[in-house]
PDB file of N, CA and C in Angstrom:
ATOM      1  N   MET A   8    -141.954 -20.872  10.364  1.00 94.00           N
ATOM      2  CA  MET A   8    -141.541 -19.504  11.230  1.00 94.00           C
ATOM      3  C   MET A   8    -141.893 -20.015  12.509  1.00 94.00           C
ATOM      4  N   SER A   9    -141.068 -19.642  13.438  1.00 98.00           N
ATOM      5  CA  SER A   9    -140.974 -20.033  14.792  1.00 98.00           C
ATOM      6  C   SER A   9    -141.831 -18.877  15.659  1.00 98.00           C
ATOM      7  N   ASN A  10    -142.675 -19.217  16.823  1.00 98.00           N
ATOM      8  CA  ASN A  10    -143.607 -18.399  17.427  1.00 98.00           C
ATOM      9  C   ASN A  10    -142.804 -17.021  17.756  1.00 98.00           C
ATOM     10  N   ILE A  11    -141.645 -16.838  18.412  1.00 98.00           N
ATOM     11  CA  ILE A  11    -140.907 -15.972  18.222  1.00 98.00           C
ATOM     12  C   ILE A  11    -140.872 -14.753  16.933  1.00 98.00           C
ATOM     13  N   GLU A  12    -140.570 -15.523  16.045  1.00 98.00           N
ATOM     14  CA  GLU A  12    -140.454 -14.592  14.498  1.00 98.00           C
ATOM     15  C   GLU A  12    -141.814 -14.384  14.387  1.00 98.00           C
ATOM     16  N   ARG A  13    -142.770 -15.117  14.498  1.00 98.00           N
ATOM     17  CA  ARG A  13    -144.389 -14.675  14.365  1.00 98.00           C
ATOM     18  C   ARG A  13    -144.641 -13.306  15.059  1.00 98.00           C
ATOM     19  N   TYR A  14    -144.189 -13.336  16.433  1.00 98.00           N
ATOM     20  CA  TYR A  14    -144.585 -12.502  17.334  1.00 98.00           C
ATOM     21  C   TYR A  14    -144.012 -11.056  16.719  1.00 98.00           C
ATOM     22  N   ASN A  15    -142.659 -11.211  16.708  1.00 98.00           N
ATOM     23  CA  ASN A  15    -141.722 -10.122  15.961  1.00 98.00           C
ATOM     24  C   ASN A  15    -142.513  -9.762  14.782  1.00 98.00           C
ATOM     25  N   LYS A  16    -142.708 -10.271  13.916  1.00 98.00           N
ATOM     26  CA  LYS A  16    -143.423  -9.855  12.802  1.00 98.00           C
ATOM     27  C   LYS A  16    -144.501  -9.004  12.986  1.00 98.00           C
ATOM     28  N   VAL A  17    -145.566  -9.478  14.070  1.00 98.00           N
ATOM     29  CA  VAL A  17    -146.545  -8.585  14.080  1.00 98.00           C
ATOM     30  C   VAL A  17    -146.271  -7.136  14.572  1.00 98.00           C
ATOM     31  N   PHE A  18    -145.266  -7.280  15.479  1.00 97.00           N
ATOM     32  CA  PHE A  18    -145.030  -6.111  16.297  1.00 97.00           C
ATOM     33  C   PHE A  18    -144.498  -5.213  15.194  1.00 97.00           C
ATOM     34  N   CYS A  19    -143.440  -5.997  14.437  1.00 98.00           N
ATOM     35  CA  CYS A  19    -142.749  -4.727  13.443  1.00 98.00           C
ATOM     36  C   CYS A  19    -143.718  -4.361  12.272  1.00 98.00           C
ATOM     37  N   ASP A  20    -144.569  -5.078  12.256  1.00 98.00           N
ATOM     38  CA  ASP A  20    -145.744  -4.842  10.988  1.00 98.00           C
ATOM     39  C   ASP A  20    -146.492  -3.719  11.570  1.00 98.00           C
ATOM     40  N   VAL A  21    -147.421  -3.723  12.803  1.00 97.00           N
ATOM     41  CA  VAL A  21    -148.043  -2.868  13.225  1.00 97.00           C
ATOM     42  C   VAL A  21    -147.496  -1.788  13.584  1.00 97.00           C
ATOM     43  N   MET A  22    -146.277  -1.583  14.412  1.00 97.00           N
ATOM     44  CA  MET A  22    -145.596  -0.591  14.741  1.00 97.00           C
ATOM     45  C   MET A  22    -144.810   0.229  14.037  1.00 97.00           C
ATOM     46  N   GLN A  23    -144.512  -0.381  12.735  1.00 97.00           N
ATOM     47  CA  GLN A  23    -143.560   0.112  11.757  1.00 97.00           C
ATOM     48  C   GLN A  23    -142.120   0.304  12.356  1.00 97.00           C
ATOM     49  N   VAL A  24    -141.839  -0.776  12.913  1.00 96.00           N
ATOM     50  CA  VAL A  24    -140.182  -0.647  13.519  1.00 96.00           C
ATOM     51  C   VAL A  24    -139.426  -1.897  13.112  1.00 96.00           C
ATOM     52  N   ASP A  25    -137.988  -1.699  13.087  1.00 96.00           N
ATOM     53  CA  ASP A  25    -137.168  -2.701  12.813  1.00 96.00           C
ATOM     54  C   ASP A  25    -137.200  -3.571  14.169  1.00 96.00           C
ATOM     55  N   GLU A  26    -136.724  -4.836  13.739  1.00 96.00           N
ATOM     56  CA  GLU A  26    -136.705  -5.651  14.975  1.00 96.00           C
ATOM     57  C   GLU A  26    -135.664  -5.290  16.294  1.00 96.00           C
ATOM     58  N   GLU A  27    -134.826  -4.832  15.926  1.00 95.00           N
ATOM     59  CA  GLU A  27    -133.699  -4.381  16.800  1.00 95.00           C
ATOM     60  C   GLU A  27    -134.563  -3.305  17.858  1.00 95.00           C
ATOM     61  N   LYS A  28    -135.606  -2.744  17.524  1.00 94.00           N
ATOM     62  CA  LYS A  28    -136.043  -1.690  18.534  1.00 94.00           C
ATOM     63  C   LYS A  28    -137.171  -2.208  19.277  1.00 94.00           C
ATOM     64  N   LEU A  29    -137.677  -3.769  18.975  1.00 96.00           N
ATOM     65  CA  LEU A  29    -138.617  -4.188  19.752  1.00 96.00           C
ATOM     66  C   LEU A  29    -138.484  -3.998  21.393  1.00 96.00           C
ATOM     67  N   VAL A  30    -137.406  -4.452  21.843  1.00 94.00           N
ATOM     68  CA  VAL A  30    -137.234  -4.810  23.039  1.00 94.00           C
ATOM     69  C   VAL A  30    -137.549  -3.762  23.874  1.00 94.00           C
ATOM     70  N   ASP A  31    -137.357  -2.477  23.740  1.00 93.00           N
ATOM     71  CA  ASP A  31    -137.515  -1.306  24.480  1.00 93.00           C
ATOM     72  C   ASP A  31    -139.175  -0.643  24.123  1.00 93.00           C
ATOM     73  N   LEU A  32    -139.583  -1.435  23.027  1.00 96.00           N
ATOM     74  CA  LEU A  32    -141.027  -0.902  22.869  1.00 96.00           C
ATOM     75  C   LEU A  32    -142.156  -0.854  23.788  1.00 96.00           C
ATOM     76  N   ARG A  33    -142.747   0.016  24.147  1.00 96.00           N
ATOM     77  CA  ARG A  33    -143.608   0.418  25.344  1.00 96.00           C
ATOM     78  C   ARG A  33    -145.091   1.123  24.791  1.00 96.00           C
ATOM     79  N   PHE A  34    -146.249   0.989  25.163  1.00 97.00           N
ATOM     80  CA  PHE A  34    -147.158   1.639  25.049  1.00 97.00           C
ATOM     81  C   PHE A  34    -147.073   3.120  25.223  1.00 97.00           C
ATOM     82  N   LYS A  35    -147.778   3.850  24.371  1.00 95.00           N
ATOM     83  CA  LYS A  35    -147.510   5.248  24.377  1.00 95.00           C
ATOM     84  C   LYS A  35    -146.172   6.151  24.396  1.00 95.00           C
ATOM     85  N   GLU A  36    -145.040   5.194  24.217  1.00 95.00           N
ATOM     86  CA  GLU A  36    -143.767   6.005  23.949  1.00 95.00           C
ATOM     87  C   GLU A  36    -143.420   5.442  22.595  1.00 95.00           C
ATOM     88  N   HIS A  37    -144.348   5.078  21.743  1.00 92.00           N
ATOM     89  CA  HIS A  37    -143.779   4.944  20.310  1.00 92.00           C
ATOM     90  C   HIS A  37    -144.909   5.726  19.665  1.00 92.00           C
ATOM     91  N   GLU A  38    -144.708   6.285  18.566  1.00 93.00           N
ATOM     92  CA  GLU A  38    -145.705   7.043  17.599  1.00 93.00           C
ATOM     93  C   GLU A  38    -147.037   6.327  17.143  1.00 93.00           C
ATOM     94  N   TYR A  39    -146.483   5.111  16.938  1.00 95.00           N
ATOM     95  CA  TYR A  39    -147.704   4.279  16.607  1.00 95.00           C
ATOM     96  C   TYR A  39    -148.459   3.399  17.669  1.00 95.00           C
ATOM     97  N   TRP A  40    -147.991   3.548  18.864  1.00 96.00           N
ATOM     98  CA  TRP A  40    -148.631   2.559  19.941  1.00 96.00           C
ATOM     99  C   TRP A  40    -149.409   3.562  20.649  1.00 96.00           C
ATOM    100  N   ASP A  41    -150.274   3.862  20.321  1.00 96.00           N
ATOM    101  CA  ASP A  41    -151.522   5.007  20.766  1.00 96.00           C
ATOM    102  C   ASP A  41    -152.636   3.776  21.116  1.00 96.00           C
ATOM    103  N   SER A  42    -153.686   4.344  21.447  1.00 96.00           N
ATOM    104  CA  SER A  42    -155.054   3.545  21.738  1.00 96.00           C
ATOM    105  C   SER A  42    -155.284   2.890  20.538  1.00 96.00           C
ATOM    106  N   VAL A  43    -155.447   3.590  19.254  1.00 97.00           N
ATOM    107  CA  VAL A  43    -155.715   2.811  18.118  1.00 97.00           C
ATOM    108  C   VAL A  43    -154.790   1.709  17.772  1.00 97.00           C
ATOM    109  N   GLY A  44    -153.389   2.169  17.565  1.00 97.00           N
ATOM    110  CA  GLY A  44    -152.454   1.344  17.507  1.00 97.00           C
ATOM    111  C   GLY A  44    -152.506  -0.071  18.384  1.00 97.00           C
ATOM    112  N   HIS A  45    -152.797   0.070  19.753  1.00 98.00           N
ATOM    113  CA  HIS A  45    -153.089  -0.917  20.212  1.00 98.00           C
ATOM    114  C   HIS A  45    -153.771  -1.883  20.075  1.00 98.00           C
ATOM    115  N   MET A  46    -155.369  -1.269  19.773  1.00 97.00           N
ATOM    116  CA  MET A  46    -156.103  -2.380  19.316  1.00 97.00           C
ATOM    117  C   MET A  46    -155.748  -2.944  18.131  1.00 97.00           C
ATOM    118  N   THR A  47    -155.210  -2.523  17.175  1.00 98.00           N
ATOM    119  CA  THR A  47    -154.732  -3.050  15.787  1.00 98.00           C
ATOM    120  C   THR A  47    -153.594  -4.187  16.454  1.00 98.00           C
ATOM    121  N   LEU A  48    -152.896  -3.788  17.218  1.00 98.00           N
ATOM    122  CA  LEU A  48    -151.662  -4.797  17.618  1.00 98.00           C
ATOM    123  C   LEU A  48    -152.569  -6.239  18.361  1.00 98.00           C
ATOM    124  N   ILE A  49    -153.562  -5.822  19.107  1.00 98.00           N
ATOM    125  CA  ILE A  49    -154.381  -6.960  19.829  1.00 98.00           C
ATOM    126  C   ILE A  49    -154.937  -7.731  18.809  1.00 98.00           C
ATOM    127  N   ALA A  50    -155.723  -6.950  17.786  1.00 98.00           N
ATOM    128  CA  ALA A  50    -156.191  -7.838  16.825  1.00 98.00           C
ATOM    129  C   ALA A  50    -155.322  -8.662  15.946  1.00 98.00           C
ATOM    130  N   ALA A  51    -154.184  -8.268  15.808  1.00 98.00           N
ATOM    131  CA  ALA A  51    -153.151  -8.687  14.736  1.00 98.00           C
ATOM    132  C   ALA A  51    -152.629  -9.838  15.612  1.00 98.00           C
ATOM    133  N   LEU A  52    -152.510  -9.999  16.845  1.00 98.00           N
ATOM    134  CA  LEU A  52    -151.668 -10.814  18.040  1.00 98.00           C
ATOM    135  C   LEU A  52    -152.634 -12.353  17.475  1.00 98.00           C
ATOM    136  N   GLU A  53    -154.130 -11.792  18.093  1.00 98.00           N
ATOM    137  CA  GLU A  53    -155.289 -12.711  18.184  1.00 98.00           C
ATOM    138  C   GLU A  53    -155.384 -13.432  16.787  1.00 98.00           C
ATOM    139  N   GLU A  54    -155.055 -12.863  15.709  1.00 98.00           N
ATOM    140  CA  GLU A  54    -155.104 -13.575  14.088  1.00 98.00           C
ATOM    141  C   GLU A  54    -154.133 -14.587  14.037  1.00 98.00           C
ATOM    142  N   GLU A  55    -152.976 -13.886  14.440  1.00 98.00           N
ATOM    143  CA  GLU A  55    -151.678 -14.530  14.294  1.00 98.00           C
ATOM    144  C   GLU A  55    -151.548 -15.724  15.101  1.00 98.00           C
ATOM    145  N   PHE A  56    -152.074 -15.876  16.304  1.00 98.00           N
ATOM    146  CA  PHE A  56    -151.898 -16.851  16.913  1.00 98.00           C
ATOM    147  C   PHE A  56    -153.357 -17.647  17.309  1.00 98.00           C
ATOM    148  N   ASP A  57    -154.501 -17.352  16.549  1.00 98.00           N
ATOM    149  CA  ASP A  57    -155.789 -17.888  16.676  1.00 98.00           C
ATOM    150  C   ASP A  57    -156.174 -18.122  18.188  1.00 98.00           C
ATOM    151  N   ILE A  58    -156.002 -17.041  18.781  1.00 98.00           N
ATOM    152  CA  ILE A  58    -156.601 -16.808  20.255  1.00 98.00           C
ATOM    153  C   ILE A  58    -157.664 -15.749  20.465  1.00 98.00           C
ATOM    154  N   MET A  59    -158.328 -15.708  21.627  1.00 98.00           N
ATOM    155  CA  MET A  59    -158.981 -14.471  22.168  1.00 98.00           C
ATOM    156  C   MET A  59    -158.390 -13.865  23.381  1.00 98.00           C
ATOM    157  N   LEU A  60    -158.026 -12.831  23.331  1.00 98.00           N
ATOM    158  CA  LEU A  60    -157.436 -12.421  24.494  1.00 98.00           C
ATOM    159  C   LEU A  60    -158.295 -11.833  25.127  1.00 98.00           C
ATOM    160  N   GLU A  61    -158.196 -12.203  26.784  1.00 98.00           N
ATOM    161  CA  GLU A  61    -159.305 -11.720  27.662  1.00 98.00           C
ATOM    162  C   GLU A  61    -158.910  -9.985  27.662  1.00 98.00           C
ATOM    163  N   THR A  62    -160.118  -9.563  28.102  1.00 97.00           N
ATOM    164  CA  THR A  62    -159.961  -7.952  28.026  1.00 97.00           C
ATOM    165  C   THR A  62    -158.775  -7.694  29.263  1.00 97.00           C
ATOM    166  N   GLU A  63    -158.895  -8.102  30.423  1.00 97.00           N
ATOM    167  CA  GLU A  63    -157.670  -7.819  31.261  1.00 97.00           C
ATOM    168  C   GLU A  63    -156.090  -7.983  30.486  1.00 97.00           C
ATOM    169  N   ASP A  64    -156.216  -8.978  30.072  1.00 98.00           N
ATOM    170  CA  ASP A  64    -154.856  -9.508  29.265  1.00 98.00           C
ATOM    171  C   ASP A  64    -154.642  -8.346  28.216  1.00 98.00           C
ATOM    172  N   MET A  65    -155.778  -8.038  27.402  1.00 97.00           N
ATOM    173  CA  MET A  65    -155.666  -6.641  26.363  1.00 97.00           C
ATOM    174  C   MET A  65    -154.814  -5.561  26.839  1.00 97.00           C
ATOM    175  N   MET A  66    -155.374  -5.161  28.073  1.00 96.00           N
ATOM    176  CA  MET A  66    -155.048  -4.004  28.708  1.00 96.00           C
ATOM    177  C   MET A  66    -153.796  -4.171  29.513  1.00 96.00           C
ATOM    178  N   SER A  67    -153.096  -5.157  29.667  1.00 97.00           N
ATOM    179  CA  SER A  67    -152.070  -5.339  30.500  1.00 97.00           C
ATOM    180  C   SER A  67    -150.765  -5.639  29.551  1.00 97.00           C
ATOM    181  N   ILE A  68    -151.030  -5.573  28.163  1.00 98.00           N
ATOM    182  CA  ILE A  68    -149.959  -5.495  27.348  1.00 98.00           C
ATOM    183  C   ILE A  68    -149.578  -4.150  27.335  1.00 98.00           C
ATOM    184  N   LYS A  69    -148.626  -3.679  28.102  1.00 97.00           N
ATOM    185  CA  LYS A  69    -148.033  -2.270  27.872  1.00 97.00           C
ATOM    186  C   LYS A  69    -146.648  -2.237  27.157  1.00 97.00           C
ATOM    187  N   SER A  70    -146.219  -3.390  27.008  1.00 98.00           N
ATOM    188  CA  SER A  70    -144.900  -3.294  26.432  1.00 98.00           C
ATOM    189  C   SER A  70    -144.469  -4.660  25.322  1.00 98.00           C
ATOM    190  N   TYR A  71    -143.512  -4.861  24.674  1.00 98.00           N
ATOM    191  CA  TYR A  71    -143.090  -5.928  23.862  1.00 98.00           C
ATOM    192  C   TYR A  71    -142.963  -7.154  24.727  1.00 98.00           C
ATOM    193  N   GLN A  72    -142.336  -6.761  25.874  1.00 97.00           N
ATOM    194  CA  GLN A  72    -141.966  -7.926  26.742  1.00 97.00           C
ATOM    195  C   GLN A  72    -143.143  -8.383  27.710  1.00 97.00           C
ATOM    196  N   GLU A  73    -144.098  -7.442  28.070  1.00 97.00           N
ATOM    197  CA  GLU A  73    -145.182  -8.051  28.770  1.00 97.00           C
ATOM    198  C   GLU A  73    -146.265  -8.733  27.835  1.00 97.00           C
ATOM    199  N   GLY A  74    -146.197  -8.327  26.523  1.00 98.00           N
ATOM    200  CA  GLY A  74    -147.187  -9.173  25.546  1.00 98.00           C
ATOM    201  C   GLY A  74    -146.442 -10.661  25.451  1.00 98.00           C
ATOM    202  N   LYS A  75    -145.375 -10.563  25.530  1.00 97.00           N
ATOM    203  CA  LYS A  75    -144.547 -12.221  25.335  1.00 97.00           C
ATOM    204  C   LYS A  75    -144.885 -13.007  26.539  1.00 97.00           C
ATOM    205  N   GLU A  76    -145.020 -12.392  27.735  1.00 97.00           N
ATOM    206  CA  GLU A  76    -145.068 -12.974  28.947  1.00 97.00           C
ATOM    207  C   GLU A  76    -146.600 -13.449  29.273  1.00 97.00           C
ATOM    208  N   ILE A  77    -147.302 -12.702  28.771  1.00 98.00           N
ATOM    209  CA  ILE A  77    -148.906 -13.113  28.872  1.00 98.00           C
ATOM    210  C   ILE A  77    -149.343 -13.992  27.984  1.00 98.00           C
ATOM    211  N   LEU A  78    -148.735 -14.111  26.702  1.00 98.00           N
ATOM    212  CA  LEU A  78    -149.064 -15.016  25.526  1.00 98.00           C
ATOM    213  C   LEU A  78    -148.535 -16.284  26.167  1.00 98.00           C
ATOM    214  N   SER A  79    -147.274 -16.364  26.437  1.00 98.00           N
ATOM    215  CA  SER A  79    -146.716 -17.700  27.149  1.00 98.00           C
ATOM    216  C   SER A  79    -147.210 -18.178  28.360  1.00 98.00           C
ATOM    217  N   LYS A  80    -147.630 -17.217  29.169  1.00 97.00           N
ATOM    218  CA  LYS A  80    -148.336 -17.847  30.764  1.00 97.00           C
ATOM    219  C   LYS A  80    -149.673 -18.188  30.382  1.00 97.00           C
ATOM    220  N   LYS A  81    -150.470 -17.327  29.839  1.00 97.00           N
ATOM    221  CA  LYS A  81    -151.947 -17.615  29.866  1.00 97.00           C
ATOM    222  C   LYS A  81    -152.518 -18.391  28.608  1.00 97.00           C
ATOM    223  N   TYR A  82    -151.633 -18.205  27.603  1.00 98.00           N
ATOM    224  CA  TYR A  82    -152.306 -18.743  26.139  1.00 98.00           C
ATOM    225  C   TYR A  82    -151.371 -19.825  25.753  1.00 98.00           C
ATOM    226  N   ASN A  83    -150.360 -20.252  26.594  1.00 97.00           N
ATOM    227  CA  ASN A  83    -149.630 -21.619  26.319  1.00 97.00           C
ATOM    228  C   ASN A  83    -148.770 -21.320  24.680  1.00 97.00           C
ATOM    229  N   ILE A  84    -148.458 -20.287  24.578  1.00 98.00           N
ATOM    230  CA  ILE A  84    -147.486 -19.995  23.342  1.00 98.00           C
ATOM    231  C   ILE A  84    -146.193 -20.056  23.726  1.00 98.00           C
ATOM    232  N   VAL A  85    -145.296 -20.966  23.186  1.00 97.00           N
ATOM    233  CA  VAL A  85    -143.683 -21.129  23.442  1.00 97.00           C
ATOM    234  C   VAL A  85    -142.818 -20.160  22.723  1.00 97.00           C
ATOM    235  N   PHE A  86    -142.053 -19.416  23.411  1.00 95.00           N
ATOM    236  CA  PHE A  86    -141.291 -18.536  22.461  1.00 95.00           C
ATOM    237  C   PHE A  86    -139.875 -19.090  22.755  1.00 95.00           C
TER     238      PHE A  86
END
């Protein structure tokens, strides 16, 4: 499974959405992406990619797109 497939699966599983809706997914604009959902998402991303996100990065992931950018730039995950 590619990194983008893994990333998408984490988002789909945690946010309970279909892959087609991921591009527009944003924090607090989806019923499952509240503060608890956010921490669930962070934990799932850390586990899936075997990383430990810095607190600043955890707080910066406010959308599906921003998450990809942060993981790519700061954690060397190629999508």
